[in-house]
Coordinates of C-alpha atoms in Angstrom, one line a residue:
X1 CA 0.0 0.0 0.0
X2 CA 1.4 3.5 -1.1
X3 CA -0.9 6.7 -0.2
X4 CA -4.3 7.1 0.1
X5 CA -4.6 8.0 -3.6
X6 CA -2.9 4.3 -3.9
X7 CA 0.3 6.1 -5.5
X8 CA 3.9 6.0 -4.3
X9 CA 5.1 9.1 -2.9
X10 CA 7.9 11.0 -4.7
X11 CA 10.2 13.0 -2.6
X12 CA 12.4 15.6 -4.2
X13 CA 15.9 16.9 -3.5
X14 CA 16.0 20.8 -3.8
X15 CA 19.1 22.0 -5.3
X16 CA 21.0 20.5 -7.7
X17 CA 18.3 18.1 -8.5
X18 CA 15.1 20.7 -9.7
X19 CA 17.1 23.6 -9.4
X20 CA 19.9 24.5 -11.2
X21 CA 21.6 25.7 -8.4
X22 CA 25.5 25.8 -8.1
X23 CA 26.6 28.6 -9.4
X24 CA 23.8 30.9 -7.6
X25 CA 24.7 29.1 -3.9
X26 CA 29.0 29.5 -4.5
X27 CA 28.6 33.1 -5.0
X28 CA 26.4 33.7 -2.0
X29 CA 28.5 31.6 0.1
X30 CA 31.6 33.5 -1.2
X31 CA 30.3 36.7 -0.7
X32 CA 28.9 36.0 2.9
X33 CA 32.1 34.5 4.0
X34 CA 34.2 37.4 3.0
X35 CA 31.6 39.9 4.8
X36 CA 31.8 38.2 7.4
X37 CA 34.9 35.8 8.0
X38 CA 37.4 37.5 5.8
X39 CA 37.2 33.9 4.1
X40 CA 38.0 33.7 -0.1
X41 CA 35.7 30.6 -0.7
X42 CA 37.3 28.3 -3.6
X43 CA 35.0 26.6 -6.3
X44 CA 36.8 23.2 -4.9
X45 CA 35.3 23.7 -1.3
X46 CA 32.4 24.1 -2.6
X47 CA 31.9 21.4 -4.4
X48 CA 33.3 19.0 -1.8
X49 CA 29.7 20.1 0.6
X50 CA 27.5 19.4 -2.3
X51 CA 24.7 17.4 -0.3
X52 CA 26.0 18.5 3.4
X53 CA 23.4 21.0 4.9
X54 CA 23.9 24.8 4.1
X55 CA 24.5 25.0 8.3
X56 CA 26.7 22.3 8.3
X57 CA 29.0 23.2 5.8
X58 CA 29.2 26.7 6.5
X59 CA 29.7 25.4 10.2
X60 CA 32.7 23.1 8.7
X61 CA 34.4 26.2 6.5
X62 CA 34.1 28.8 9.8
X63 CA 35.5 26.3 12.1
X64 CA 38.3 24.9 10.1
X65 CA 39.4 28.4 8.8
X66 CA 38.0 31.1 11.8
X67 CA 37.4 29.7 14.9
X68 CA 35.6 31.2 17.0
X69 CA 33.7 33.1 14.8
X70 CA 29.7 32.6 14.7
X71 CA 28.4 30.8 12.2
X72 CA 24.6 32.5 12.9
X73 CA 25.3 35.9 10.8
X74 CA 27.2 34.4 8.2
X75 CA 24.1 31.8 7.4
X76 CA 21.7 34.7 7.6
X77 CA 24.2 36.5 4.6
X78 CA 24.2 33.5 2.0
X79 CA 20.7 33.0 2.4
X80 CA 20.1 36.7 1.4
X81 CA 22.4 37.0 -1.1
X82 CA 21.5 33.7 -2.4
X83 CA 17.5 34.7 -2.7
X84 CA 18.6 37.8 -4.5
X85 CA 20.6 35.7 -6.9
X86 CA 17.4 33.6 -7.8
X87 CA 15.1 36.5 -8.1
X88 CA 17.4 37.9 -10.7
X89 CA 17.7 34.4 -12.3
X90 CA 15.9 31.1 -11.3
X91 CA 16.9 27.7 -13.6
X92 CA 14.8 24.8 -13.5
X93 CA 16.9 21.8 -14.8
X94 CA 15.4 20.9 -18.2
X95 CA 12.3 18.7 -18.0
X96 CA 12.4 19.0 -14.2
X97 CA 9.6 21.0 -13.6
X98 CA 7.7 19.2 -16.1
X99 CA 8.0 16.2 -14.8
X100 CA 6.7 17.2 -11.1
X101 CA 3.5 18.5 -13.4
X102 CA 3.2 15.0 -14.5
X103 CA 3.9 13.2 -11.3
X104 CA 1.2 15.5 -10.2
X105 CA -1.4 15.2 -12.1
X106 CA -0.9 11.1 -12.2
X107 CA -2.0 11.3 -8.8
X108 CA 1.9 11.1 -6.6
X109 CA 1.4 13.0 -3.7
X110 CA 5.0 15.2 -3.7
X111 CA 7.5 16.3 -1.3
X112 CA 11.0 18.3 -1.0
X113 CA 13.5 17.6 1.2
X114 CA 16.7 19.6 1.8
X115 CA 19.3 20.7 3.2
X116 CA 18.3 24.4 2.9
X117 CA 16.5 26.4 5.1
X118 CA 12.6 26.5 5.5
X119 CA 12.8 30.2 4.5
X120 CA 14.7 28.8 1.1
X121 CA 12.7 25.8 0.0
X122 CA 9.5 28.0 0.3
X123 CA 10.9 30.9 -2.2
X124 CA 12.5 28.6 -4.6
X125 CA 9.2 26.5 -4.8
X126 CA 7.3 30.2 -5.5
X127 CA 10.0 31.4 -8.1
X128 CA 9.2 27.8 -9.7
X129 CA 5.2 28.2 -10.0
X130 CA 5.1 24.5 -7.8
X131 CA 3.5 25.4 -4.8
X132 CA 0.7 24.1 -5.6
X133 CA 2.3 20.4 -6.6
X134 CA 4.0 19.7 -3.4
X135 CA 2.1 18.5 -0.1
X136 CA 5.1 19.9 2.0
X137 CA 8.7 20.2 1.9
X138 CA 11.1 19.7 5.2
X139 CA 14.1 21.1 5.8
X140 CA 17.5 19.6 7.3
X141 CA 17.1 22.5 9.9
X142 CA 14.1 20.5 11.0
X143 CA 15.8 17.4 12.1
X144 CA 18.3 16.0 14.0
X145 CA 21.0 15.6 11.4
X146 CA 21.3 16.4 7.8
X147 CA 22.3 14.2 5.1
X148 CA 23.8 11.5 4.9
X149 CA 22.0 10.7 7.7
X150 CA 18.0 9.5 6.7
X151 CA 16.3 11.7 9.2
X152 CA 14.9 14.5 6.9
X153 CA 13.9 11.6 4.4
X154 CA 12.2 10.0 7.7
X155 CA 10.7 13.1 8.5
X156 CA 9.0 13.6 5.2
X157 CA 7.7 10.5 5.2
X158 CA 6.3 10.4 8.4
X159 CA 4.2 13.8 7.2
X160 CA 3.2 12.9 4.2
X161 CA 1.8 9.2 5.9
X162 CA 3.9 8.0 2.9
X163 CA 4.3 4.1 3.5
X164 CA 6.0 3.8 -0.2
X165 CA 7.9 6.3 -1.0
X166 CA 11.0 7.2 -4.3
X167 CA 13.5 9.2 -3.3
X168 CA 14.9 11.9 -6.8
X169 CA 18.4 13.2 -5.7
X170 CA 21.5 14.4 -7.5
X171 CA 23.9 13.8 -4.5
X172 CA 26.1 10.8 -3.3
X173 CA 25.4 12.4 0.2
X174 CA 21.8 12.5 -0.5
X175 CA 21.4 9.2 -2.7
X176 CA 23.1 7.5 0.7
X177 CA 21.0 9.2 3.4
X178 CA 17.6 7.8 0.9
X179 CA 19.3 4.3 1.8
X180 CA 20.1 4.4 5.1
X181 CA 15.7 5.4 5.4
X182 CA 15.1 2.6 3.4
X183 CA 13.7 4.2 0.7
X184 CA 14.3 3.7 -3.1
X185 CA 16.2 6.4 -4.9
X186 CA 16.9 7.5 -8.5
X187 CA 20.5 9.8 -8.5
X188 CA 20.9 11.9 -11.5
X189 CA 24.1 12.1 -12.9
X190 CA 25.2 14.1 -15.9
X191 CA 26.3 12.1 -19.0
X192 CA 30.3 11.2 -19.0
X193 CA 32.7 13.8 -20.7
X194 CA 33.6 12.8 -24.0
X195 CA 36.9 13.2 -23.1
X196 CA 36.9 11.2 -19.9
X197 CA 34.1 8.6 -20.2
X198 CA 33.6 9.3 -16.2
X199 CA 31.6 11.8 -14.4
X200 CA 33.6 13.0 -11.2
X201 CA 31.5 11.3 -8.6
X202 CA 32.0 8.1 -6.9
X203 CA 29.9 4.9 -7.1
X204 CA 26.5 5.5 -6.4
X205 CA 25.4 4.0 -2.6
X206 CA 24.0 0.0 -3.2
X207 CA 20.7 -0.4 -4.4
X208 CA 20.7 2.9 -5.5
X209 CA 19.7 3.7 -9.5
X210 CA 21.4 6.4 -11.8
X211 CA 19.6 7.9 -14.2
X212 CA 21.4 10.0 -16.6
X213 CA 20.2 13.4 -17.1
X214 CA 19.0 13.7 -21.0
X215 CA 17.4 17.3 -21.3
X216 CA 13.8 17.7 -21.7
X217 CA 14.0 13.6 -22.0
X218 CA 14.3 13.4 -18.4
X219 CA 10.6 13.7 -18.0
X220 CA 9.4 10.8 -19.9
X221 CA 12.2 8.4 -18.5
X222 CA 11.9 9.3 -14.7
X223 CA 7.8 9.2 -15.1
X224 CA 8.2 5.6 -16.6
X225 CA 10.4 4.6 -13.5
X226 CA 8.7 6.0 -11.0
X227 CA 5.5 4.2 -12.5
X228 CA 6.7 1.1 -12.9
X229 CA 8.9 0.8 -9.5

């Protein structure tokens, strides 16, 4: 038994997974860190908390490289400048919001859950028009620890009365907290470079499924999967 509309519940990573987010998130970390840390935030550091809570990694950078200074302020700054820098240009990955349409008008009761804050996930959902398609979203600030670990998948769950749920992430981090709830998940990875034949990431978690992303294609493949899981 799924839901009470008999459907399996879909719950959806944030950033990185519907929005296109990476860019937007490094430059508000980068400028809130030299505001407020005197900290010159590298692409490289970045990219190594992709997954990690927004608290936690700040908390991680601060500590390492300025102890002793809070970590409050500095959280309050990238959420700021990171709002402005969706309001002056928010990017759905391709298909992505198209395929929560789908999902949603087949009858999948929908969820986020992420590791950015409450005040985040609510804008973002706005600046994409899906409000209306998600039951509720929960954020990592809400639990008692963030990815990897499967309490904010847990959490969603648990409010949404979800007994069969898919997890849609684009993390390692994230992909791993889905199995440690028990929950089935789909990681999106990009297609290899040509000039590698890799992508950059490590072996997905067991038990977990990569799908590649394919553009606008994305839709019709991850509809089909989630259907037929």
């Amino acid at each position: 038994m799924g839901t009470p509309t008999g459907k399996r519940t879909v719950i959806f990573d944030l950033d990185g997974t519907l929005l296109d987010s990476s860019t937007a998130y490094f430059r508000a970390e980068r400028s809130a860190l030299r505001e407020h840390c005197g900290i010159t935030l590298t692409r490289e550091e970045h990219d190594g908390c992709i997954g990690y809570s927004l608290a936690e990694m700040l908390e991680r950078i601060v500590t390492e490289r300025r102890p002793g200074v809070p970590v409050g302020p500095v959280l309050h700054a990238v959420q700021q400048h990171y709002l402005d820098e969706l309001r002056r240009e928010c990017r759905p990955f391709p298909g992505m919001r198209e395929l929560v349409r789908c999902l949603h008008a087949a009858g999948h009761p929908l969820a986020v859950a992420s590791g950015s804050p409450r005040k985040v996930i609510g804008t973002v959902l706005e600046l994409l028009e899906l409000t209306r398609e998600f039951t509720c979203f929960v954020s990592s600030e809400e639990v008692a620890a963030g990815k990897p670990e499967p309490d904010v998948f847990r959490e969603t769950a648990r409010r949404m009365s979800a007994r069969e749920c898919v997890v849609v992430e684009d993390s390692w981090i994230g992909a791993e907290a889905a199995r440690r709830a028990g929950i089935p998940c789909f990681l999106l990875r990009d297609v290899p470079d040509p000039a590698t034949g890799q992508t950059p990431e490590r072996p997905p978690p067991q038990g977990v499924t990569v799908v590649r992303r394919q553009g606008a294609e994305i839709t019709g493949v991850l509809l089909d999967l989630v259907e037929n899981l």
